[in-house]
Coordinates of C-alpha atoms in Angstrom, one line a residue:
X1 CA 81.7 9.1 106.2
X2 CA 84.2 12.4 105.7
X3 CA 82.2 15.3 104.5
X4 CA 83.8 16.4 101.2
X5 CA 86.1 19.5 101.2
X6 CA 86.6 19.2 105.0
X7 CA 89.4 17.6 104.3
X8 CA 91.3 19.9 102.0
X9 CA 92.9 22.4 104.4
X10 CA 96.1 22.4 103.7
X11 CA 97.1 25.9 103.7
X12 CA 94.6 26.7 106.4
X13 CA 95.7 27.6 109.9
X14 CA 95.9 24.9 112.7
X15 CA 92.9 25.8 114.4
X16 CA 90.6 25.8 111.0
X17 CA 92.9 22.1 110.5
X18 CA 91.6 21.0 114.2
X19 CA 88.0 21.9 113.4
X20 CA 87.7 19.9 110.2
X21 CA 89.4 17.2 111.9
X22 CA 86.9 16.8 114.4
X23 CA 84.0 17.3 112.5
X24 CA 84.8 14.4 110.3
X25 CA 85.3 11.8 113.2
X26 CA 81.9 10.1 114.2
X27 CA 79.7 12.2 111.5
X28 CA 76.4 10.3 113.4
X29 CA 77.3 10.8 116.8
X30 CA 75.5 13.5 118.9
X31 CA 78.0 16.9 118.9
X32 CA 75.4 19.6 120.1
X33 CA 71.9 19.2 122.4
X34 CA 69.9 21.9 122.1
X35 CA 65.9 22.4 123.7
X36 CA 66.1 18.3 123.9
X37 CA 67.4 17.5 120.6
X38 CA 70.9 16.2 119.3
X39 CA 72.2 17.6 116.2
X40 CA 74.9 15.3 114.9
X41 CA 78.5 16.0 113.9
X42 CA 77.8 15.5 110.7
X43 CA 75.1 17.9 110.3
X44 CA 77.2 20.5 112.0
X45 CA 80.2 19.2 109.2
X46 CA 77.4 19.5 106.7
X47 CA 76.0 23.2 107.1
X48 CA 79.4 24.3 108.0
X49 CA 80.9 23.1 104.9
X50 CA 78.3 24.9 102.8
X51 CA 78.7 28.3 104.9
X52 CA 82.3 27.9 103.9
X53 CA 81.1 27.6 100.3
X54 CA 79.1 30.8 100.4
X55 CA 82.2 32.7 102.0
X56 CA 84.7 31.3 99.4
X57 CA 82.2 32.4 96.5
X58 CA 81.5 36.1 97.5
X59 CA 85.5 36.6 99.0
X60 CA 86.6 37.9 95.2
X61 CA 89.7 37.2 96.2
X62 CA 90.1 38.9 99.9
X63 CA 89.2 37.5 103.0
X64 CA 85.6 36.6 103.1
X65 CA 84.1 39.2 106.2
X66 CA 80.7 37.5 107.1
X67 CA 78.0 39.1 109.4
X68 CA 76.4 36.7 111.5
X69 CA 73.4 37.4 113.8
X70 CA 74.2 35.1 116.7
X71 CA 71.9 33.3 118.6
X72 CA 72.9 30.2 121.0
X73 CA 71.2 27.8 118.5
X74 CA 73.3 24.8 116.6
X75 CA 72.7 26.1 113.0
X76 CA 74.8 29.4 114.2
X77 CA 77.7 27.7 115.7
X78 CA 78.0 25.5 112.4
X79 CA 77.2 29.4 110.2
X80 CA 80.6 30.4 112.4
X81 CA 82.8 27.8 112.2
X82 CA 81.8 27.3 108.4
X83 CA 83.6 31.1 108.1
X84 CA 86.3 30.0 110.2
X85 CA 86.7 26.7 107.6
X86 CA 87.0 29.2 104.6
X87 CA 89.6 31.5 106.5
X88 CA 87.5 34.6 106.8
X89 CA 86.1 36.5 109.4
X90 CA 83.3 36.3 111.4
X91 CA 81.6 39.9 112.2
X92 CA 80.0 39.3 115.3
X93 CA 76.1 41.1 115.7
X94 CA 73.9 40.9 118.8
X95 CA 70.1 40.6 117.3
X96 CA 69.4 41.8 120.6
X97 CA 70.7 45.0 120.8
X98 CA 67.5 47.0 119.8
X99 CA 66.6 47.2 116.1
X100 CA 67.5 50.8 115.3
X101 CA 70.8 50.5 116.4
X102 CA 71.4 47.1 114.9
X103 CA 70.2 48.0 111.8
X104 CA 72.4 51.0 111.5
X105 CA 75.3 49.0 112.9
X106 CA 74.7 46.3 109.7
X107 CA 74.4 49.2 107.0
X108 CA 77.9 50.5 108.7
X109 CA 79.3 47.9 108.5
X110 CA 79.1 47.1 104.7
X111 CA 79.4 43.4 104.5
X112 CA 79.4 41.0 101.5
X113 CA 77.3 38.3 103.9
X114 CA 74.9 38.5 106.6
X115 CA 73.8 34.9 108.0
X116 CA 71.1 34.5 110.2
X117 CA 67.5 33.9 111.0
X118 CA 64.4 35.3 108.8
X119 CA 62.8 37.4 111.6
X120 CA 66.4 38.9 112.6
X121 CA 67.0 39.7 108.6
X122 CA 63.6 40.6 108.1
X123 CA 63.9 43.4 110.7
X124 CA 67.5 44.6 110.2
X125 CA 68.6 44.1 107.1
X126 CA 68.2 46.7 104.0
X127 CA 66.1 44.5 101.7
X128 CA 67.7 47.4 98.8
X129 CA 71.2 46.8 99.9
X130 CA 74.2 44.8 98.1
X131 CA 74.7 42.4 101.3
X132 CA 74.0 38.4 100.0
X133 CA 71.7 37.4 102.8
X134 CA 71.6 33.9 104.0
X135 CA 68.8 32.3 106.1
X136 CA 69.4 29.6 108.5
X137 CA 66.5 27.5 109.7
X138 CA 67.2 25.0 111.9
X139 CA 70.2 23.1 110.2
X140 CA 69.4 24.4 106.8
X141 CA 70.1 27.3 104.5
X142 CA 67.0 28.2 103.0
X143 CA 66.9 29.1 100.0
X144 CA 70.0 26.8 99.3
X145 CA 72.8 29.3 97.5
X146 CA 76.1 27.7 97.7
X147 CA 76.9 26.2 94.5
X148 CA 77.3 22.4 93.8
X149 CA 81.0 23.2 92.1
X150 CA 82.2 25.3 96.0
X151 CA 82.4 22.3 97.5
X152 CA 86.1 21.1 96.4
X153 CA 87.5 23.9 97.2
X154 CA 89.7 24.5 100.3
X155 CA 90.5 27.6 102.0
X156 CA 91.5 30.5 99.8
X157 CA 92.7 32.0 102.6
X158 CA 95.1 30.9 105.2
X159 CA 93.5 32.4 108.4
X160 CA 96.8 34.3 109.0
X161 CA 94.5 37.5 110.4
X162 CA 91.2 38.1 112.0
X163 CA 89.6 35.4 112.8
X164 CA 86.4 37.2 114.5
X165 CA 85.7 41.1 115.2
X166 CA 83.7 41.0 118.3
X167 CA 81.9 42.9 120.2
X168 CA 82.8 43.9 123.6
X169 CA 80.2 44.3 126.3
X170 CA 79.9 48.2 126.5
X171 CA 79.3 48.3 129.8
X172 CA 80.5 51.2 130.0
X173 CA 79.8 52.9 126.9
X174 CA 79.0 51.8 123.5
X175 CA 80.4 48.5 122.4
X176 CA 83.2 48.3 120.0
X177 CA 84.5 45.8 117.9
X178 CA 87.6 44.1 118.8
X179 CA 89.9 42.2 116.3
X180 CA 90.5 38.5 117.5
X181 CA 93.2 36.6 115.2
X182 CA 93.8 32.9 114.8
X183 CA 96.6 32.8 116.3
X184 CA 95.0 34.3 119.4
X185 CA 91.9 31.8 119.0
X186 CA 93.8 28.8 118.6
X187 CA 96.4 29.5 121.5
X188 CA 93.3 29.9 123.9
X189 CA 91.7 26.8 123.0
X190 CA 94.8 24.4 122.0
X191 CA 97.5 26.4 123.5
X192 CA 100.8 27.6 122.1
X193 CA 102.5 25.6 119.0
X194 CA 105.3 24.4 119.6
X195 CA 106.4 23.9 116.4
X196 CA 105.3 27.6 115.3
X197 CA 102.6 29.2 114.5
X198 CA 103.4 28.7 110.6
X199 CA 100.3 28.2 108.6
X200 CA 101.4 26.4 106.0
X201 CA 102.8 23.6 108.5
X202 CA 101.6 19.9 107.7
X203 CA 98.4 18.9 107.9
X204 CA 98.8 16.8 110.8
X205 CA 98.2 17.3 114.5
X206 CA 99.4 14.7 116.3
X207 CA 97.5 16.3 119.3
X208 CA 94.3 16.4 117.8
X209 CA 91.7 13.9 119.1
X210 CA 91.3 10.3 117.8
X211 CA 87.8 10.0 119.0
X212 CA 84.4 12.0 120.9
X213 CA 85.3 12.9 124.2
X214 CA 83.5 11.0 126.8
X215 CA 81.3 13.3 128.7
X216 CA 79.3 16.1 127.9
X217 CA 79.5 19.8 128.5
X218 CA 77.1 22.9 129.1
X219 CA 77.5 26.0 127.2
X220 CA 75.3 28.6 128.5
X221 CA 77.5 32.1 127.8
X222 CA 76.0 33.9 124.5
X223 CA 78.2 33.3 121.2
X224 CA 78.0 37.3 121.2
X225 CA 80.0 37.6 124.2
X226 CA 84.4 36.1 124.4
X227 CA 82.7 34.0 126.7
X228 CA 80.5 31.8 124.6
X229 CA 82.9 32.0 121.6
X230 CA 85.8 30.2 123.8
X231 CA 83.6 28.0 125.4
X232 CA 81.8 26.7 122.0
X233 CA 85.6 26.1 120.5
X234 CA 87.0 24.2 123.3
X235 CA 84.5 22.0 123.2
X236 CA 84.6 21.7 119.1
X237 CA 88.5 21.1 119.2
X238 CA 88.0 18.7 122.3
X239 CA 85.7 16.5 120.3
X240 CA 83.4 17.0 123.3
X241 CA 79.4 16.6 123.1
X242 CA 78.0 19.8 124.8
X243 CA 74.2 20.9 125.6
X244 CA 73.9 24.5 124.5
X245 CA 71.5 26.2 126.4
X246 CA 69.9 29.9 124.6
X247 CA 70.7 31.2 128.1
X248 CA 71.5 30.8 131.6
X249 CA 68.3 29.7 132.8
X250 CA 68.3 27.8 136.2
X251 CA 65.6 24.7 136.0
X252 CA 67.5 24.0 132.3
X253 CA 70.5 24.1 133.3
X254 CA 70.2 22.0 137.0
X255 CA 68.4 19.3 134.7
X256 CA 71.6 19.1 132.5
X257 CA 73.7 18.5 135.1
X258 CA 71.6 16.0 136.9
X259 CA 71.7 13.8 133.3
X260 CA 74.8 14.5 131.9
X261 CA 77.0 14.9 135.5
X262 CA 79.9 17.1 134.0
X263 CA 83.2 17.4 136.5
X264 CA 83.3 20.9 135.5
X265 CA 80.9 24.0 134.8
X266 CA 81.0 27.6 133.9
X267 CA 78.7 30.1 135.7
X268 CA 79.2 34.3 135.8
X269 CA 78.8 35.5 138.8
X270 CA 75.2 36.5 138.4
X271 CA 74.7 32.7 138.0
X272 CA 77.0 31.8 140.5
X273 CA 74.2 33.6 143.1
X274 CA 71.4 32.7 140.9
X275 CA 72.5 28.9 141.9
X276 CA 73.6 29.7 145.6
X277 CA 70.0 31.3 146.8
X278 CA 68.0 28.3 144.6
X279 CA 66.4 25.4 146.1
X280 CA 69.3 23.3 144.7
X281 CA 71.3 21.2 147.1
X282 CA 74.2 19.4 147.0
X283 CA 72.9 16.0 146.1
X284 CA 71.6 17.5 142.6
X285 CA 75.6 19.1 142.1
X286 CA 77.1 15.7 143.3
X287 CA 79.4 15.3 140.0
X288 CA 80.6 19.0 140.1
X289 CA 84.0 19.6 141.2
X290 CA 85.1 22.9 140.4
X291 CA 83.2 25.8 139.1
X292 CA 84.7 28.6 137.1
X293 CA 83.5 31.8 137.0
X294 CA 84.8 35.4 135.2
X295 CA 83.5 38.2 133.1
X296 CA 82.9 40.6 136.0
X297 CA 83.6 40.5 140.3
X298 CA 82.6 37.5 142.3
X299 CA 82.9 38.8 145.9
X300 CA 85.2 36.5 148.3
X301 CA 82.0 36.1 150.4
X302 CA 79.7 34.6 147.6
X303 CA 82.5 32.6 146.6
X304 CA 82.7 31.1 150.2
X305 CA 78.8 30.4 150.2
X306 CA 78.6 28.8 147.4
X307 CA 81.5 26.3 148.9
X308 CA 79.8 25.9 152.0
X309 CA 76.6 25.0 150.7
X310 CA 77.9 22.8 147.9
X311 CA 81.1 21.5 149.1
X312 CA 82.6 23.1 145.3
X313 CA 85.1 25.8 144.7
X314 CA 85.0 28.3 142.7
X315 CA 87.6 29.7 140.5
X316 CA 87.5 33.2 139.2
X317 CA 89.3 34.5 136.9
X318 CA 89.9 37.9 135.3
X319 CA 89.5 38.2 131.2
X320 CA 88.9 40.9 128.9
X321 CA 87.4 40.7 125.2
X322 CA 90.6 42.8 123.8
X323 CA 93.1 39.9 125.0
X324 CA 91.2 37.1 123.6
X325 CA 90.3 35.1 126.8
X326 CA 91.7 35.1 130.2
X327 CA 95.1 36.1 131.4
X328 CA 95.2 35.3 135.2
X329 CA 92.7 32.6 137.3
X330 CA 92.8 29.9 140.3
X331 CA 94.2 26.7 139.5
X332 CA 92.8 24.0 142.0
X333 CA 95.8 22.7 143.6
X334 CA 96.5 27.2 144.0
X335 CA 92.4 27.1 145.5
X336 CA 93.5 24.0 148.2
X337 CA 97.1 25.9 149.0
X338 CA 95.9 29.5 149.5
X339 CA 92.5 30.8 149.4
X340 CA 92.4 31.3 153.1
X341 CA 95.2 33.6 152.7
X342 CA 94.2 35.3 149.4
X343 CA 90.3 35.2 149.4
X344 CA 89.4 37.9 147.1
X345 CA 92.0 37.6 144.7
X346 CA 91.4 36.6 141.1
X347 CA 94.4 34.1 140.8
X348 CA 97.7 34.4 139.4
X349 CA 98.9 34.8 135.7
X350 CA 98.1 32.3 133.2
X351 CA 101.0 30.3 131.3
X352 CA 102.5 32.6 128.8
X353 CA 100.5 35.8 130.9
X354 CA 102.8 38.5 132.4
X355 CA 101.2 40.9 135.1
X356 CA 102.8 44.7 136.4
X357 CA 101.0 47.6 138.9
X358 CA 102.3 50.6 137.0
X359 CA 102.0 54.3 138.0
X360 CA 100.0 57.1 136.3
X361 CA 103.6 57.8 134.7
X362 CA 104.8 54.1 133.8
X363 CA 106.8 53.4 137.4
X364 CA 106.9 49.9 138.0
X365 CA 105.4 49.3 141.2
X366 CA 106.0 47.3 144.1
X367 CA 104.1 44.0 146.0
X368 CA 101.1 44.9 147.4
X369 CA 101.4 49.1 145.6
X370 CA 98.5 49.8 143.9
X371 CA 98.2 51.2 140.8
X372 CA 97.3 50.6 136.8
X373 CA 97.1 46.8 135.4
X374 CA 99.5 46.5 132.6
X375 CA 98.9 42.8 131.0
X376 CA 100.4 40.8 128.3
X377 CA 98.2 38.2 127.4
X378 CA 99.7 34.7 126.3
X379 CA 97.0 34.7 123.7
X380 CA 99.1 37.1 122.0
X381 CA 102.4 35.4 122.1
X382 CA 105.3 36.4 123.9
X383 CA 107.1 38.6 121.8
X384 CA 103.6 41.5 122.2
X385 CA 103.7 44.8 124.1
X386 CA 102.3 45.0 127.4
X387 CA 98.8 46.6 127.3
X388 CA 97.6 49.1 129.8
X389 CA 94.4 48.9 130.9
X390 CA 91.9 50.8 132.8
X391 CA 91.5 48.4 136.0
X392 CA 93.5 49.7 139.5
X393 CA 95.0 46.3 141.1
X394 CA 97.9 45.1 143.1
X395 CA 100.0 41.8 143.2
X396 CA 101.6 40.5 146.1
X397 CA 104.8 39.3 146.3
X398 CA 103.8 35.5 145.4
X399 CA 101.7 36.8 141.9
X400 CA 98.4 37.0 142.7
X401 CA 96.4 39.6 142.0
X402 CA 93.7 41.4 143.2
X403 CA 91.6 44.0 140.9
X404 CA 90.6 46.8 143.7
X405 CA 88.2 48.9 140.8
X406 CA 88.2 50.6 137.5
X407 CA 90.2 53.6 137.4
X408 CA 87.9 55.6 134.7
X409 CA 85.0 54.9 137.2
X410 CA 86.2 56.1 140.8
X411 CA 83.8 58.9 141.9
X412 CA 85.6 62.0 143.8
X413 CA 82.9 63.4 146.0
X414 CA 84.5 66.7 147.3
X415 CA 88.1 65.1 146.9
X416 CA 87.5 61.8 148.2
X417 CA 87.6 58.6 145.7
X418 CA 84.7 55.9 146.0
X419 CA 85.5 52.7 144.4
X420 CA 82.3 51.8 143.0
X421 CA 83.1 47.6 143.6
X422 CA 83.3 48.7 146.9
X423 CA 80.0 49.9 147.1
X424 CA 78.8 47.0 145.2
X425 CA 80.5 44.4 147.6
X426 CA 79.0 46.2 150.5
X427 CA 75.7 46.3 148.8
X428 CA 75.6 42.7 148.3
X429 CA 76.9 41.6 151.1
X430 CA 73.3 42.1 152.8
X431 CA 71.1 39.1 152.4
X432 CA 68.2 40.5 151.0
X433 CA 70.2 41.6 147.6
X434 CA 70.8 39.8 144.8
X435 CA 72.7 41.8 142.8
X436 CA 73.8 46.2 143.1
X437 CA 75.3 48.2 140.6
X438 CA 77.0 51.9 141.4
X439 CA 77.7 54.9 139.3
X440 CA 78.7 58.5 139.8
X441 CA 76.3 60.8 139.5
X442 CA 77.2 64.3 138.6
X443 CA 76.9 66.9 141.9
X444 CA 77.4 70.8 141.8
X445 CA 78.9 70.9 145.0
X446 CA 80.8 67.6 145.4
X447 CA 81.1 66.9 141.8
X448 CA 80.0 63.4 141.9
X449 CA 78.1 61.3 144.4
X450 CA 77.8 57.6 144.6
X451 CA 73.6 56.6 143.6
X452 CA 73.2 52.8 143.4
X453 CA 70.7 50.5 141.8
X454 CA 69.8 47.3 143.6
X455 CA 67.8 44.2 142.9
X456 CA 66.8 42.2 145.8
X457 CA 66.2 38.3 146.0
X458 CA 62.4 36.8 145.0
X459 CA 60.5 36.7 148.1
X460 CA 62.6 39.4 150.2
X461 CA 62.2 43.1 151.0
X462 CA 64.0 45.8 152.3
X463 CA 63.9 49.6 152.1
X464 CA 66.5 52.3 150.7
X465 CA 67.2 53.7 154.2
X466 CA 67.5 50.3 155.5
X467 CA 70.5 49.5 153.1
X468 CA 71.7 53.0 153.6
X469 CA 71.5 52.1 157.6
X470 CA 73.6 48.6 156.9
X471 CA 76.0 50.3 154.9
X472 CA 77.0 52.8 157.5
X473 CA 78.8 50.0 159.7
X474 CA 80.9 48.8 156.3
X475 CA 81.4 51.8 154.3
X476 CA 83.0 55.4 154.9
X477 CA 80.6 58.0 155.7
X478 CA 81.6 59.9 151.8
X479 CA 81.4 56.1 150.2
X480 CA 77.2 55.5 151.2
X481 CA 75.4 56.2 147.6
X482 CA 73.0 59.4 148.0
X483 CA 70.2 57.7 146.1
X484 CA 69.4 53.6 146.6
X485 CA 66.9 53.0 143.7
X486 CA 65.6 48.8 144.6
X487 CA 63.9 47.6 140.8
X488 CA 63.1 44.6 139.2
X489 CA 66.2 43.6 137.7
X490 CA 69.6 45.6 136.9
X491 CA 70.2 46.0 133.0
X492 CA 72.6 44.0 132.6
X493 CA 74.7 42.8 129.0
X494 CA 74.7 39.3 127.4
X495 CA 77.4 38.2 129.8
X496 CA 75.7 39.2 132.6
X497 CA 77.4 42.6 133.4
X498 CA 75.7 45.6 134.8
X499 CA 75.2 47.6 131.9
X500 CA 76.2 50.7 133.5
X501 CA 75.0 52.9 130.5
X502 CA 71.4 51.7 130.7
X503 CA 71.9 52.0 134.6
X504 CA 73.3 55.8 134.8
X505 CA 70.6 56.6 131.9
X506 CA 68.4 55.3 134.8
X507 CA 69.0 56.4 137.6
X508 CA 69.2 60.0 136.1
X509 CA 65.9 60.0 134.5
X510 CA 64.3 59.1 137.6
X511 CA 62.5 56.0 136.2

């Protein structure tokens, strides 16, 4: 059975044409597993369709810019790619930010439509304002609002622009949103178009799946992070079944793979040493063959662990939010030829990517000189301007590249620079800690000092001087952080970065 108005799409961009497709191909078949249960294509077609409906109804014309409070829950994927089926834009908001600052954030933003649960609209949206609220519960929309006569209408709107504003993870400050288009979307997930990216191209995709992928996947990176966003959608335009975990939880997680034995998995680096120093052994990973990992520094050394004890390698990568995905990574066949050689480095450039070391003035620089990352991303086709960003790096004379810190983070203590990754590596080199996190912290004499926060592994213990003591044979004298604070756990963002707001806030209150 095709779920009506999927199907009329003709103006729509390629990646709205792909999801339609898709969802209309086995509408009883299993598409999403989710705290043990399947939710079926066609339910995911179904609520989609009627999100689309609400979009198209309150868009008066302009591009329909929906609010959705994302959770890693089936009825929110369908609330987001419903947008995306009407051409709009999805305005990405993390329930879990706090609810004063949420709630301000909504009222900011102004929108038509705000999807999500009761308890999140309850809490943070105005009940006096304009905004058409819309409450999904389970796969429903309760009470129902799109009208019967919405649903034979296609796309009023032919995704040419934002697909979704999201939210970076403000690790470093407050998060901002950052304008991701279709085209940048779609050339993540189905790569470039040959043809062109012309949205008004047939309505055919030769490409585009005939059947389910066999298999099934595991998405466990939040839908308000780049992360969970690409990772949802390359499953949807793959046609491939995925279990969607809320989070990154290991027993969940370990009893996915054991049933569903995917080739493939994506783990941060947090969860790359939350699996490394389980009970897990190989036998229970038998069917992995490469894990992926990105969003912040995995150190060569847990890298290398995780391959001796598992007998898998792991890929990193280096992304940011504000290109839409990743721009350099390990390939395999690049792992097998040259990881001995380039442990440590984060790959070389995507297809379509271009990489430069720059100087503070613009100098191209050298192999092996390091300097400024200047990028331009494939996602953004290759006619964009390269993009300067804040990470220090250098490539060697075969591409690959190696991200050495973040330039508006070094500390100067009395004219010497501390790379905070440094610290960090150092820091979790020892095998008591599971995870570090370093900032400056302002000094009247030096200016700034490195202070660290650490979080050890269940069952161990070790003392600040005893870190500061192991340090001392790895680290410059000026590099050892003046205060070692060992808590709980780090604050850390929905993709599993430090927050190094809540961290400095921290570590100078004293708490």
């Amino acid at each position: 059975m095709t779920e009506p108005g999927l199907t009329d799409t003709g103006t729509a961009h390629r990646l709205t044409r792909r999801i339609a497709s898709v969802l209309t191909l086995e509408p009883d078949a299993g598409a999403i597993e989710y705290d043990g249960r399947w939710t079926t294509w066609g339910q995911l077609a179904g609520l989609a369709e009627r999100i689309k409906d609400i979009c198209l109804e309150t868009s008066t014309g302009d591009v329909p810019r929906v609010g959705i409070l994302l959770r890693n829950r089936p009825a929110h994927v369908a609330a987001f790619l419903g947008v995306l089926l009407a051409g709009g834009c999805v305005v990405v908001i993390n329930p879990s930010r706090g609810d004063a600052r949420t709630r301000s954030d909504i009222a900011d933003l102004e929108l038509p439509v705000v999807i999500g649960e009761a308890d999140d609209l309850r809490n943070l949206v105005d009940p006096q304002s304009t905004t058409t609220v819309v409450t999904i519960t389970d796969m429903t929309i309760e009470p129902e609002v799109a009208s019967a006569t919405a649903n034979s209408r296609g796309p009023a709107h032919d995704g040419s622009g934002t697909a979704v504003l999201m939210l970076t993870s403000g690790t470093t400050g407050p998060p901002k949103r950052v304008a991701l288009t279709y085209d940048m979307l779609a050339r993540s997930v189905l790569g470039a178009d040959h043809r062109s990216d012309d949205n008004r191209s047939p309505d055919t995709d030769s490409s585009a799946p005939a059947r389910l992928s066999s298999g099934v996947a595991i998405v466990n990176a939040p839908l308000v992070h780049i992360g969970g966003v690409f990772r949802t959608l390359q499953c949807i335009v793959a046609a491939r079944p995925y279990v969607l975990l809320p989070r990154f939880e290991i027993g969940s997680w370990a009893d996915a793979v054991r049933r569903y034995r995917p080739r493939a998995v994506s783990l941060v680096p947090t969860a790359v040493r939350m699996v490394l120093h389980s009970d897990l052994t190989r036998a229970d990973l038998a069917s992995i063959r490469v894990v992926t990992s990105g969003t912040a520094p995995l150190s060569a050394e847990d890298a290398d662990a995780f391959t001796d004890k598992f007998g898998i390698p792991v890929l990193t990568s280096y992304a940011a939010t504000e290109f839409g995905g990743g721009v350099a990574g390990w390939t395999l066949a690049d792992h097998r030829e040259f990881w001995e050689a380039k442990r440590g480095s984060v790959g070389r450039a995507n297809p379509g990517s271009r990489l430069r070391v720059v100087a503070d003035d613009g100098t191209v620089l050298g192999p092996g000189e390091t300097g400024l990352l200047e990028v331009v991303p494939g996602q953004l086709g290759p006619s964009s301007d390269w993009i300067r960003t804040t990470d220090l790096a250098r490539i060697d004379s075969d591409g690959f590249l190696w991200i050495v810190g973040r330039a508006d983070q070094a500390i100067i203590r009395g004219g010497f620079k501390v790379i905070p990754e440094d610290v960090r590596t150092a820091l979790e080199s020892h095998p008591s800690v599971e995870g570090a996190s370093v900032v400056g912290r302002p000094d009247d004499r030096l200016g700034a000092t490195p202070v660290a926060m650490v979080e050890l592994r269940s069952g161990e213990a070790v003392t600040d001087g005893e870190l500061a003591e192991y340090l001392s044979d790895r680290l410059a004298r000026y590099e050892i952080p003046t205060a070692i604070v060992i808590v709980d756990a780090i604050p850390r963002t929905p993709s599993g970065k430090a927050d190094l707001t809540a961290v400095r806030s921290r570590l100078e209150s004293g708490e």
